[in-house]
Coordinates of C-alpha atoms in Angstrom, one line a residue:
X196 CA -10.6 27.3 -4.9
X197 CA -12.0 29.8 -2.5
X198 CA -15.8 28.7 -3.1
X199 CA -14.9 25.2 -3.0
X200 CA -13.4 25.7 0.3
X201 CA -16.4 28.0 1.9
X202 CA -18.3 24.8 0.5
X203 CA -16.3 22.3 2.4
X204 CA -16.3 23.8 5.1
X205 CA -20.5 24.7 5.7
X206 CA -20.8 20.8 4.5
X207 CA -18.1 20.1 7.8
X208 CA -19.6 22.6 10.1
X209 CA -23.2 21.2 9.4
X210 CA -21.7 17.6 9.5
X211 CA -19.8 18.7 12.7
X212 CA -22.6 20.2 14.3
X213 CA -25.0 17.1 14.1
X214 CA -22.6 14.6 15.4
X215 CA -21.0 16.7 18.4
X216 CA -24.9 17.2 19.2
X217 CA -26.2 14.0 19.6
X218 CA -26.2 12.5 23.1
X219 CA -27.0 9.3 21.7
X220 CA -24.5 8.4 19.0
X221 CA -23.6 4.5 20.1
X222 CA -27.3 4.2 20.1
X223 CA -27.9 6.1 16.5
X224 CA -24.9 3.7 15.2
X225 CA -26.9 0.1 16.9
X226 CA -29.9 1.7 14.7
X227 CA -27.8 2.1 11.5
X228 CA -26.4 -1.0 11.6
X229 CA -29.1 -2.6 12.6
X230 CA -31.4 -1.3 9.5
X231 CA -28.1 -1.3 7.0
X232 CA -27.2 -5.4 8.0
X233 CA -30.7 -6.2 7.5
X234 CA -31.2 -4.6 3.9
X235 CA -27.6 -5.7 2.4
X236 CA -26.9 -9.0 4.4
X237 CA -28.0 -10.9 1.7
X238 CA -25.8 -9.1 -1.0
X239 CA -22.8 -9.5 2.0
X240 CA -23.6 -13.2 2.0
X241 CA -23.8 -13.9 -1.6
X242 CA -20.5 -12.0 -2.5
X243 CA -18.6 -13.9 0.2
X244 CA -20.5 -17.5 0.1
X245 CA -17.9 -19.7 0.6
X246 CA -18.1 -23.1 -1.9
X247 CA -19.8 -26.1 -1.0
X248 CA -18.0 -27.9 1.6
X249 CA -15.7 -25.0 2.3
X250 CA -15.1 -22.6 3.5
X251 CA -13.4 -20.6 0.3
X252 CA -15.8 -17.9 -0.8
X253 CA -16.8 -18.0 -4.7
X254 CA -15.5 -14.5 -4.9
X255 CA -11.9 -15.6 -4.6
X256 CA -11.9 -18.2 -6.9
X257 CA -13.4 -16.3 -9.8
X258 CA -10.1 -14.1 -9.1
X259 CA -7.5 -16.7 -8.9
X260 CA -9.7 -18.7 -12.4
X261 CA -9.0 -15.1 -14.3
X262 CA -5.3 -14.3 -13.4
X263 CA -4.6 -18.2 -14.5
X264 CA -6.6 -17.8 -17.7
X265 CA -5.0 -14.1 -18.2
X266 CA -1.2 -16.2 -17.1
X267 CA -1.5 -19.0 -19.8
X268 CA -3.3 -16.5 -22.5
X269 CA -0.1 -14.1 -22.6
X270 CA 2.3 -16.9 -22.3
X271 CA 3.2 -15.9 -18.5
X272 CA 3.8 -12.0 -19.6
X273 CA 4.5 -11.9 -16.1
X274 CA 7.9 -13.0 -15.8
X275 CA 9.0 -12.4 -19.5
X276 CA 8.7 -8.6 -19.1
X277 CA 10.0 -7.5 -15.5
X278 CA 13.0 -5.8 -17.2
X279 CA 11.1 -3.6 -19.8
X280 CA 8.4 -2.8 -16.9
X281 CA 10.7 -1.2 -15.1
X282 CA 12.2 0.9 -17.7
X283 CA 9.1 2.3 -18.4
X284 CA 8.4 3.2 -14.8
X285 CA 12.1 5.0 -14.9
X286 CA 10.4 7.2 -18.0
X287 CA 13.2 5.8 -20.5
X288 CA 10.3 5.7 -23.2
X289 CA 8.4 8.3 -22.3
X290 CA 7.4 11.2 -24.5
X291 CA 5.7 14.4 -22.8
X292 CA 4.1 14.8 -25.6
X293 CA 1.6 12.2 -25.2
X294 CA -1.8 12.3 -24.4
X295 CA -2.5 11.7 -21.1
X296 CA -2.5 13.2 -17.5
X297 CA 0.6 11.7 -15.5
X298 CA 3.9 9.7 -16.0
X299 CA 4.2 5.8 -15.5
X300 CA 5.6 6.2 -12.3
X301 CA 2.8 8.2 -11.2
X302 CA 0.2 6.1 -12.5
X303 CA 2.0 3.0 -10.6
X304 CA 2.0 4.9 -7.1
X305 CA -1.4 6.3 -7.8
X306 CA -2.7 2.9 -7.8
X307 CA -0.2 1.0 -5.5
X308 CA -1.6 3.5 -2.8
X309 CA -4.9 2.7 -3.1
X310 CA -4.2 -0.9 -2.6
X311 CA -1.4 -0.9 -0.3
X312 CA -2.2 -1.0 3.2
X313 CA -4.0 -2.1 5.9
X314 CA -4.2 -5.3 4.5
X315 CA -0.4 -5.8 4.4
X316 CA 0.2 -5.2 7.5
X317 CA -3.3 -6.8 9.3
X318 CA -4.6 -9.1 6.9
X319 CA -1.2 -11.4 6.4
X320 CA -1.2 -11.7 10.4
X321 CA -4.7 -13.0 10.2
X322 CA -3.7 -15.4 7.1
X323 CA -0.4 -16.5 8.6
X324 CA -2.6 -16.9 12.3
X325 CA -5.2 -19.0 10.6
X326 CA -3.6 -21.2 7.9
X327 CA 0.3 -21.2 8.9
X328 CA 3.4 -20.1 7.5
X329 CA 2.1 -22.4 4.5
X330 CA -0.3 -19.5 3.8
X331 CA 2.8 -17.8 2.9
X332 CA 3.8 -19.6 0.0
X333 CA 0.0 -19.6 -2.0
X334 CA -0.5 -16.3 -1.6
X335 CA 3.4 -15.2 -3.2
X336 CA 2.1 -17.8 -6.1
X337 CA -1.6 -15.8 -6.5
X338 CA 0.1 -12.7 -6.5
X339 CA 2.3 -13.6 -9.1
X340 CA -0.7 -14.9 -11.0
X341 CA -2.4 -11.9 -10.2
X342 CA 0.4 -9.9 -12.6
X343 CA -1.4 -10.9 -15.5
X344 CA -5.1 -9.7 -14.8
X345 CA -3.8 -6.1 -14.0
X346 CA -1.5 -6.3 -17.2
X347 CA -4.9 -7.0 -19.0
X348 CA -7.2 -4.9 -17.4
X349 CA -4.9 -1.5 -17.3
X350 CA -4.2 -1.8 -21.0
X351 CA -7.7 -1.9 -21.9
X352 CA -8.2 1.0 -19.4
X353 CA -6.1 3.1 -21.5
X354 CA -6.7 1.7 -25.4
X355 CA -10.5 3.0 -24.1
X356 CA -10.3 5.8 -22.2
X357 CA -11.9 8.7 -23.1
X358 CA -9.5 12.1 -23.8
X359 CA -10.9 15.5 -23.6
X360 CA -9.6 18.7 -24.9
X361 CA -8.7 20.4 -22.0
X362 CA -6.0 17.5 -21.8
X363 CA -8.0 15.5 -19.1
X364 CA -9.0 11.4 -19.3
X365 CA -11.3 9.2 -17.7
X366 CA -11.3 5.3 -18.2
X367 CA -11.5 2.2 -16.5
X368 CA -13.6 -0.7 -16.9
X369 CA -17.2 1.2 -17.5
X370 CA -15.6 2.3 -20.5
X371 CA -13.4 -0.3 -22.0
X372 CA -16.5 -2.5 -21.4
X373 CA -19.1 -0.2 -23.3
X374 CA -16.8 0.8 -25.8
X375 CA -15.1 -2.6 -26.5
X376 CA -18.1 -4.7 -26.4
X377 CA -19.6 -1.8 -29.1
X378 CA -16.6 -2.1 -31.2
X379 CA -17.3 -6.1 -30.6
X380 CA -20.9 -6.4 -31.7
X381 CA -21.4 -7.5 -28.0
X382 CA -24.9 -7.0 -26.5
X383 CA -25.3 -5.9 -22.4
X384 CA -21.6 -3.7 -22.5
X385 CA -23.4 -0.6 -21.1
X386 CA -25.7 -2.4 -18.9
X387 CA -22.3 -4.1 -17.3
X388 CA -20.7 -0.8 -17.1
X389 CA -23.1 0.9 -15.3
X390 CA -23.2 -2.1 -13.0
X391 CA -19.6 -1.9 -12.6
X392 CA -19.4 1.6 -12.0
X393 CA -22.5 1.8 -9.4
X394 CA -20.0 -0.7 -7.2
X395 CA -17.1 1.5 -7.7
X396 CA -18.9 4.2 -6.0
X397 CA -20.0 1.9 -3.3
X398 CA -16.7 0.6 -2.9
X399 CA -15.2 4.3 -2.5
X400 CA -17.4 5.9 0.1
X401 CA -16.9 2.2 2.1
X402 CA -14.1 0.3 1.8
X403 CA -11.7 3.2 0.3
X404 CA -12.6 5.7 2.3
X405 CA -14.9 4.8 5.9
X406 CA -12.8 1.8 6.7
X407 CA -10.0 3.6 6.4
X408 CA -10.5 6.4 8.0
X409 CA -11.9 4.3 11.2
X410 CA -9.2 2.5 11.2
X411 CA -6.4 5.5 11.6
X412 CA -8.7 6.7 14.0
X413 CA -8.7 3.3 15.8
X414 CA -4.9 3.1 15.7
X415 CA -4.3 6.8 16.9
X416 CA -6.2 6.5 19.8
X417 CA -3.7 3.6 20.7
X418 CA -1.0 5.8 20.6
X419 CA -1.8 9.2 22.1
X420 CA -5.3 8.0 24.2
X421 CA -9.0 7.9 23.3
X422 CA -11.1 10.7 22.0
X423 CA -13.9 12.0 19.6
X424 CA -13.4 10.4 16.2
X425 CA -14.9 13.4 14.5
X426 CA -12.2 15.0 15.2
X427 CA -9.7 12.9 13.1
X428 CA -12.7 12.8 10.6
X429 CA -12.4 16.4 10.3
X430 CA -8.9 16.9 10.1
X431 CA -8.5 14.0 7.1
X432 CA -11.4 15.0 5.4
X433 CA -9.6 18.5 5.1
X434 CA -6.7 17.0 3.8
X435 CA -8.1 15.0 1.6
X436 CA -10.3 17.7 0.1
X437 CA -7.3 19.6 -0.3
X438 CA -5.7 17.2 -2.8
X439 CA -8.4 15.7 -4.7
X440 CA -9.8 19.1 -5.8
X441 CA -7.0 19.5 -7.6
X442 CA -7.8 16.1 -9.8
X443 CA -5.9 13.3 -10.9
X444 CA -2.0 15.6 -11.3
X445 CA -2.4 16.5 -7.7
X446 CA -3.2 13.1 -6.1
X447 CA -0.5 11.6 -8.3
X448 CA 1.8 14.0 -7.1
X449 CA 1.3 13.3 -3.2
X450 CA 0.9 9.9 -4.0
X451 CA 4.4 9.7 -6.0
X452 CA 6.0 10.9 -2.6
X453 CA 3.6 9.0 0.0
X454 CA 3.8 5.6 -1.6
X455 CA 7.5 5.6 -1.8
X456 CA 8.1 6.8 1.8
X457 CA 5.4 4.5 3.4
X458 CA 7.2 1.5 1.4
X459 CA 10.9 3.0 2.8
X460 CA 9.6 3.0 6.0
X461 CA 7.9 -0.8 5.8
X462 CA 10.2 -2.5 4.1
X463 CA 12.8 -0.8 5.5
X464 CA 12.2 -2.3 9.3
X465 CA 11.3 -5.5 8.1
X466 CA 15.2 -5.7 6.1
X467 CA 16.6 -4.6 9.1
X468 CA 14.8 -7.8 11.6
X469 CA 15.9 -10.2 8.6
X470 CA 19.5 -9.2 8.7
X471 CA 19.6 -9.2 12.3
X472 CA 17.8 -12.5 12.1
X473 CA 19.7 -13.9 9.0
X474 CA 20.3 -17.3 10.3
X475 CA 16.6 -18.0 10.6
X476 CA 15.6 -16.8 7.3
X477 CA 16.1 -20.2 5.7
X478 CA 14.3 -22.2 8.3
X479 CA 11.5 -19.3 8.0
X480 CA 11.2 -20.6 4.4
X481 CA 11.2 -23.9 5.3
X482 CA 8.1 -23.3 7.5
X483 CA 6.6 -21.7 4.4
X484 CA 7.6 -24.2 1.9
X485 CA 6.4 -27.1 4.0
X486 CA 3.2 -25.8 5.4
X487 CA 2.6 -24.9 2.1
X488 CA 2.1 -28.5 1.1
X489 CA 1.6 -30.5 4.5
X490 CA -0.2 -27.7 6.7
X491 CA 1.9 -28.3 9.7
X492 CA -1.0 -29.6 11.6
X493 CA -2.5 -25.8 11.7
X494 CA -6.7 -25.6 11.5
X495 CA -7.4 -27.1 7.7
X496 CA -4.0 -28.7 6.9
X497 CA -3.1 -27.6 3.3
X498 CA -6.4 -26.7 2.3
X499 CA -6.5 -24.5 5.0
X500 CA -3.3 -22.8 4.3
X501 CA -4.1 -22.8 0.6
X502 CA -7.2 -20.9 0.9
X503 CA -6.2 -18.3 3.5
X504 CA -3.1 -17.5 1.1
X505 CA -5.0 -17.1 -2.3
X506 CA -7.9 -14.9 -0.1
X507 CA -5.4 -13.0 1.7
X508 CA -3.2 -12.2 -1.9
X509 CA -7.4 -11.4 -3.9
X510 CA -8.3 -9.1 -0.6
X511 CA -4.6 -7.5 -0.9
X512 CA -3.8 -6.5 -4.9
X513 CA -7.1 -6.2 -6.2
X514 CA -6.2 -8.1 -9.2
X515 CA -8.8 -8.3 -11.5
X516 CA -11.2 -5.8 -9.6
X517 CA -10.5 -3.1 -12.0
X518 CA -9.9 -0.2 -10.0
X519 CA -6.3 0.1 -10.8
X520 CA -7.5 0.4 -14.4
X521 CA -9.1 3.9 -13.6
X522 CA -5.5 5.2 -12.4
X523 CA -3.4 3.7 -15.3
X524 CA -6.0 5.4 -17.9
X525 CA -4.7 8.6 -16.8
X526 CA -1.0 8.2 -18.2
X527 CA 0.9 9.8 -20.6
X528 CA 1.2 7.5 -23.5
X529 CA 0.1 6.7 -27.0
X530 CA 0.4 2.7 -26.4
X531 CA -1.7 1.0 -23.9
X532 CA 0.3 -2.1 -23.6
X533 CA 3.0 0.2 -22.0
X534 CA 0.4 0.5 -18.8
X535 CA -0.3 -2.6 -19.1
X536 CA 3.6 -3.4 -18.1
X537 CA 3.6 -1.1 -15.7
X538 CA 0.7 -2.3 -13.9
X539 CA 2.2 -6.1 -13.4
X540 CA 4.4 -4.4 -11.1
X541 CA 1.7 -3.9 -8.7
X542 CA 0.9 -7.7 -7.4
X543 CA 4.4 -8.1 -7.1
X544 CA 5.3 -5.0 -5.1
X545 CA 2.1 -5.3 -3.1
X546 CA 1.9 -9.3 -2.5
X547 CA 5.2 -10.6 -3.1
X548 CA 7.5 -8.1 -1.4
X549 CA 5.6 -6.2 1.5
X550 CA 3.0 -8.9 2.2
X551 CA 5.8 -11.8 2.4
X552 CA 8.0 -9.6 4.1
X553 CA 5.6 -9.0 7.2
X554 CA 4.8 -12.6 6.9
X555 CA 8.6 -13.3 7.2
X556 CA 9.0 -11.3 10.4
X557 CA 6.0 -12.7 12.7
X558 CA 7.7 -16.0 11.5
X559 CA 11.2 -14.9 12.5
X560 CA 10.4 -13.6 15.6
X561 CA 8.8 -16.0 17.5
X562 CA 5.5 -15.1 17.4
X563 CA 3.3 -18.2 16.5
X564 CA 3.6 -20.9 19.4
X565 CA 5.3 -24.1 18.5
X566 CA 5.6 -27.5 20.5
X567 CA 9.2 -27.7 21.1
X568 CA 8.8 -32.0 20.6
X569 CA 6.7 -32.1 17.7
X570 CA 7.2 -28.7 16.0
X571 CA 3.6 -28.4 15.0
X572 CA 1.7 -25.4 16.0
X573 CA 0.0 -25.1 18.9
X574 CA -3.5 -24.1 18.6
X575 CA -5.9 -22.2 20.3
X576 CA -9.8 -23.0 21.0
X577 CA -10.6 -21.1 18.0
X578 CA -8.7 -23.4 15.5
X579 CA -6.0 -20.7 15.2
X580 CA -2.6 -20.8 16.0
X581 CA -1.6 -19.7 19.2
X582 CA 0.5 -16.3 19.3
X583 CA 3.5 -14.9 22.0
X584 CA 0.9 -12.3 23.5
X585 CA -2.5 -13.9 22.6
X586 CA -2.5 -10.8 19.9
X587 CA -3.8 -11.5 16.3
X588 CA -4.3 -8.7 13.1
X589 CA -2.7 -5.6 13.5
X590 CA -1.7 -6.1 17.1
X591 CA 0.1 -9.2 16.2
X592 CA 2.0 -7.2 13.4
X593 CA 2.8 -4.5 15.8
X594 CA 4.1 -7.2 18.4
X595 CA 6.4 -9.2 15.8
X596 CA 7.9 -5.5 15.1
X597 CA 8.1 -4.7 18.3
X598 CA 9.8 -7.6 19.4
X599 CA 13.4 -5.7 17.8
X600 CA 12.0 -2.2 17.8
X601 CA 9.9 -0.5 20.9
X602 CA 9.3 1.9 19.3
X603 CA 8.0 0.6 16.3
X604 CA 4.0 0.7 17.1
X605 CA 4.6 4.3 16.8
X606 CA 6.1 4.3 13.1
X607 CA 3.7 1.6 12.3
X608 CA 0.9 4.2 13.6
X609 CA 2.0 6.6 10.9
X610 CA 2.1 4.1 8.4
X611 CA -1.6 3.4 9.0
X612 CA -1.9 6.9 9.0
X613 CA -0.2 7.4 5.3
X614 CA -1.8 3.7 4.3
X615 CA -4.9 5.3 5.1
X616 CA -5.0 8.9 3.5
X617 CA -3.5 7.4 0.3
X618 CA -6.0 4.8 0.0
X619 CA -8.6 7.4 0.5
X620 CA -7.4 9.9 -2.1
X621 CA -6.9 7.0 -4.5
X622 CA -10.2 5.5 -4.1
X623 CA -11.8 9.3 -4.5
X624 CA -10.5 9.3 -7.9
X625 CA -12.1 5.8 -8.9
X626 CA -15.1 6.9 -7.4
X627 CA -15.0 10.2 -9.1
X628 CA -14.7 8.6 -12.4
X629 CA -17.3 5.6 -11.6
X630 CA -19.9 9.1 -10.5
X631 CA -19.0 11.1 -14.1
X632 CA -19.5 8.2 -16.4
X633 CA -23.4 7.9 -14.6
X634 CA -24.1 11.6 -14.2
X635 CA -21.6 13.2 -16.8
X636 CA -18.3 15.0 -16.9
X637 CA -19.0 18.3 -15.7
X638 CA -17.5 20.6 -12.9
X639 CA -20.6 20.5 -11.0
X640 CA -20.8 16.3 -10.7
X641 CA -17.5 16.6 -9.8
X642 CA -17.6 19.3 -7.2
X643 CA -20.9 16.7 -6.1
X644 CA -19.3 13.8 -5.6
X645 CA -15.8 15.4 -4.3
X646 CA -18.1 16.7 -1.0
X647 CA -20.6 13.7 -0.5
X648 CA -16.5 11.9 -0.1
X649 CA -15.2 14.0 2.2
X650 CA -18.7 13.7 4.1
X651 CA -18.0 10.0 4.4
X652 CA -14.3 10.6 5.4
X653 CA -16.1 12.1 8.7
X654 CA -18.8 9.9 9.1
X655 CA -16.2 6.8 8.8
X656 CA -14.1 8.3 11.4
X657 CA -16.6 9.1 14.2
X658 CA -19.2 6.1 13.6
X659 CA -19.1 2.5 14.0
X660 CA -20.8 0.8 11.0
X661 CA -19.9 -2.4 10.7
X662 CA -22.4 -3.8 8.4
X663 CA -21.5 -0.7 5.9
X664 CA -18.3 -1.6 5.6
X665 CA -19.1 -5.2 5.0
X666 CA -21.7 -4.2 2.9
X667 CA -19.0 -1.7 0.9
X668 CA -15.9 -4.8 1.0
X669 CA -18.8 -6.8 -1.0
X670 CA -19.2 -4.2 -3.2
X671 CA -15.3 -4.1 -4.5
X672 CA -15.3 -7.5 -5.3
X673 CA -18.7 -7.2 -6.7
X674 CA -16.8 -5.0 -9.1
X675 CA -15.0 -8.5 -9.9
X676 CA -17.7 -9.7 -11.5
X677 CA -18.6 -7.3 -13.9
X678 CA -14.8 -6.8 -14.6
X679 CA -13.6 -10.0 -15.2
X680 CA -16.4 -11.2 -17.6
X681 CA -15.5 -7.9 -19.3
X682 CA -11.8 -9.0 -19.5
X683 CA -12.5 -12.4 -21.1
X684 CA -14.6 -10.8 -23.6
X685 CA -12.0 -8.2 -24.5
X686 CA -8.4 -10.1 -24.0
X687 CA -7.8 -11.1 -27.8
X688 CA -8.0 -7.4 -28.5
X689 CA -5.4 -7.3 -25.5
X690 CA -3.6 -10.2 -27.6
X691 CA -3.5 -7.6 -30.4
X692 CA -1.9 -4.9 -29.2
X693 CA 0.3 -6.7 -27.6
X694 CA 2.1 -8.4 -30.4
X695 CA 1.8 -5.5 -32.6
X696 CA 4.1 -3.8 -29.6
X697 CA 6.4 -6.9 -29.2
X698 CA 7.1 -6.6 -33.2
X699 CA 7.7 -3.0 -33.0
X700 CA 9.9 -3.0 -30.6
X701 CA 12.1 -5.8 -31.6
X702 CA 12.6 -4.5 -34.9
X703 CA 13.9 -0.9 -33.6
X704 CA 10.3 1.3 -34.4
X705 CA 9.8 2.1 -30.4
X706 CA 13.2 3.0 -29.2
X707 CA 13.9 4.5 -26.1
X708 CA 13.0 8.5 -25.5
X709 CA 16.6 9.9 -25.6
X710 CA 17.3 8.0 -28.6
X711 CA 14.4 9.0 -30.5
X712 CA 15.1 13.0 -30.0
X713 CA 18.8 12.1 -31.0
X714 CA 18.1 10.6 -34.5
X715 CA 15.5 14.0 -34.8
X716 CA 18.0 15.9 -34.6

């Protein structure tokens, strides 16, 4: 531990040296970006190309397609299983014995905290901004839909995974794709592994870990005044070195208390404005239901709405990206399909709950401008709807919570905050794993790629690279590509597993934990 930390902390000093020495870094960022936009627009373009006549991007589609196919393949394992998900999560057929490195629960927080965050709070202002409270109700339905890919793709992540002696696992979708295409007789598996996992690592140092930490710099200096984003750079990439050194057992267990609190805290204030507000709650689904099909008049009637729900629910869950996958490998179990019931979970926590429930409370409250004789929304030059304080994104978050709490941009400051650090420790371990299948597991790769993160961590905070992190979002759902085409290949042996499970466990073989040691004994 000692070395690693006289390692961190040259790579900081040099790091910190270079950028509180240069006189000229707006200038060095117009240069980066610059350069950066012009080599990767295309990619940025090609990845977010909306369909002809539209302006729904490809991308988004090829999501929704797969979580319907994945739906009506499993017979809508979705809602058939929410009971027997959650008993997993509560460890009630757990065994300590098994292979793996973390519990259900941990696995599920692991990877709800890399995907919870900035886009539940930000993102669903924009959707609900741009397409109406109609936005609402498509994106509840994709992330419901959305259940299925990441019951498919996290069972596969762990039937695959590679297990090591030292009790360690890596999988994800680099391996169930090279392994279950091989076991297949399918050609191109390793060539779309390595395709997948050279996005992953993209993906990481961009949208998991720069983004994020520019964007808790951006909100702190909100809060307590402007300065040097180095210095916040510094300070999380500290922190974050400190837990991901420890692997997989340590993020899990910050993330196991993070995720929970964050969600507490969330949650928790938007309950509290509904309650208060109760009479409004059914008109607020009114607005959602009717929008939903009519598009109140807002920019793109329902289309509009439609696509602004489904792109908000893809950008939010991840669904069919196959990051989660890498987390859920890491569990303690001898039967994939278990993960793969525990990972449904995710959509629904993530979409359904905290991204309705924010939509809900910029509804309640007032904060999209109506005409009091029509009751359409009013809208602004732009085409979007016209808000209390002229606010949109965050801000218009922060206002509708405002509105019943003053002091609520301060909590939601240290949500960011936590949003932020457990998306970055999350997405160091998908990187990690993406970096080890292309150079090899060894202490020294992983030492490699644990400082180039924390590097970035720094570099996000104090710069401003906006084509980067464009060029990074592409790369995540570039990962979608690979991923998906992967899944359809693979989903009978899904199919499979999945039966042999059901049949099991109706006819009394898998029995709950406590039961099974009682009949031992």
């Amino acid at each position: 531990m000692k070395k690693y930390t006289y390692l961190f902390s040259v790579t900081a000093a040099l790091l910190l040296l270079s950028l509180s020495s240069s006189a000229h870094a707006e200038g060095i960022d117009a240069v980066v970006n610059e350069i950066f936009g012009n080599a990767t627009g295309w990619f940025v373009s090609l990845i977010f190309a909306p369909l002809p006549g539209t302006s729904f991007p490809w991308i988004v589609l090829w999501l929704v397609t797969g979580a319907t196919v994945f739906t009506l393949y499993f017979g809508f394992i979705q809602f058939r299983s929410i009971g027997h998900s959650i008993a997993l999560v509560k460890g009630d057929y757990s065994d300590p014995n098994d292979a793996g490195e973390v519990s259900h629960f941990q696995a599920l927080a692991t990877a709800l905290s890399g995907t919870v965050g900035l886009g539940n709070i930000a993102g669903v202002a924009v959707a609900v901004s741009i397409g109406g409270p109609g936005a609402t109700f498509w994106m509840i339905l994709a992330g419901l839909m959305g259940m299925a890919s990441k019951f498919t793709e996290c069972t596969l992540g762990v039937k695959y995974r590679n297990e090591y002696k030292d009790g360690s696992v890596s999988g994800g979708p680099m391996y169930y794709i090279s392994k279950g295409f091989a076991e297949r007789g399918i050609p191109g598996g390793k060539f779309l592994a390595g395709l997948f996992a050279v996005f992953c690592i993209l993906g990481a140092l961009g949208g998991g870990n720069m983004f994020q930490a520019n964007q808790a710099h951006a909100q702190l200096t909100q809060v307590i005044g402007t300065y040097p984003g180095w210095i916040t750079g510094i300070i999380f990439a500290a922190l974050v070195f400190v837990v991901i050194v420890g692997g997989i057992k340590s993020i899990a267990r910050v993330t196991d208390k993070i995720v929970p609190i964050m969600g507490i805290l969330y949650v928790g204030a938007a309950l509290v404005i509904l309650l208060v507000n109760a009479d409004k709650i059914g008109w607020a689904f009114g607005q959602i239901i009717e929008g939903a099909f009519t598009g109140l008049g807002v920019a793109g009637g329902l289309v509009g709405a439609l696509i602004q729900g489904f792109k908000r629910a893809a950008f939010s869950n991840e669904a069919g990206v196959g990051s989660a996958a890498i987390a859920h490998s890491a569990v303690q179990t001898n039967e994939p399909i278990t993960e793969g019931y525990v990972s449904l979970l995710e959509p629904f926590i993530d979409t359904v709950v905290i991204c309705t429930m924010t939509a809900l409370v910029i509804i309640i409250t007032g904060q999209l401008m109506q005409d009091p004789e029509t009751g359409l929304y009013i809208l602004n030059e732009a085409g979007t709807i016209m808000t209390a304080d002229g606010s949109s994104g965050v801000a218009l978050t922060s206002a509708a919570f405002g509105s019943a709490f003053s002091w609520f941009p301060i909590l939601l400051a240290v949500a960011v905050i936590l949003f932020a650090f457990s998306t970055m420790i999350s997405w160091s371990y998908y990187g990690l794993k993406a970096w080890t299948y292309l150079f090899g597991e060894s202490k020294n790769a992983e030492l490699t790629f644990k400082m180039i993160f924390c590097v970035f961590v720094v570099i996000g905070a104090a710069a401003n690279l906006g084509p980067v992190i464009d060029f990074s979002d592409a790369a995540i759902f570039a990962m979608a590509v690979a991923n998906i085409i992967g899944l359809y290949f693979l989903m009978p042996i899904v199919k499979r597993e999945l039966l042999s499970y059901q049949k099991r466990l109706k006819s009394g073989e898998i029995v709950k934990f406590k039961d099974r040691k009682r009949s031992t004994k």
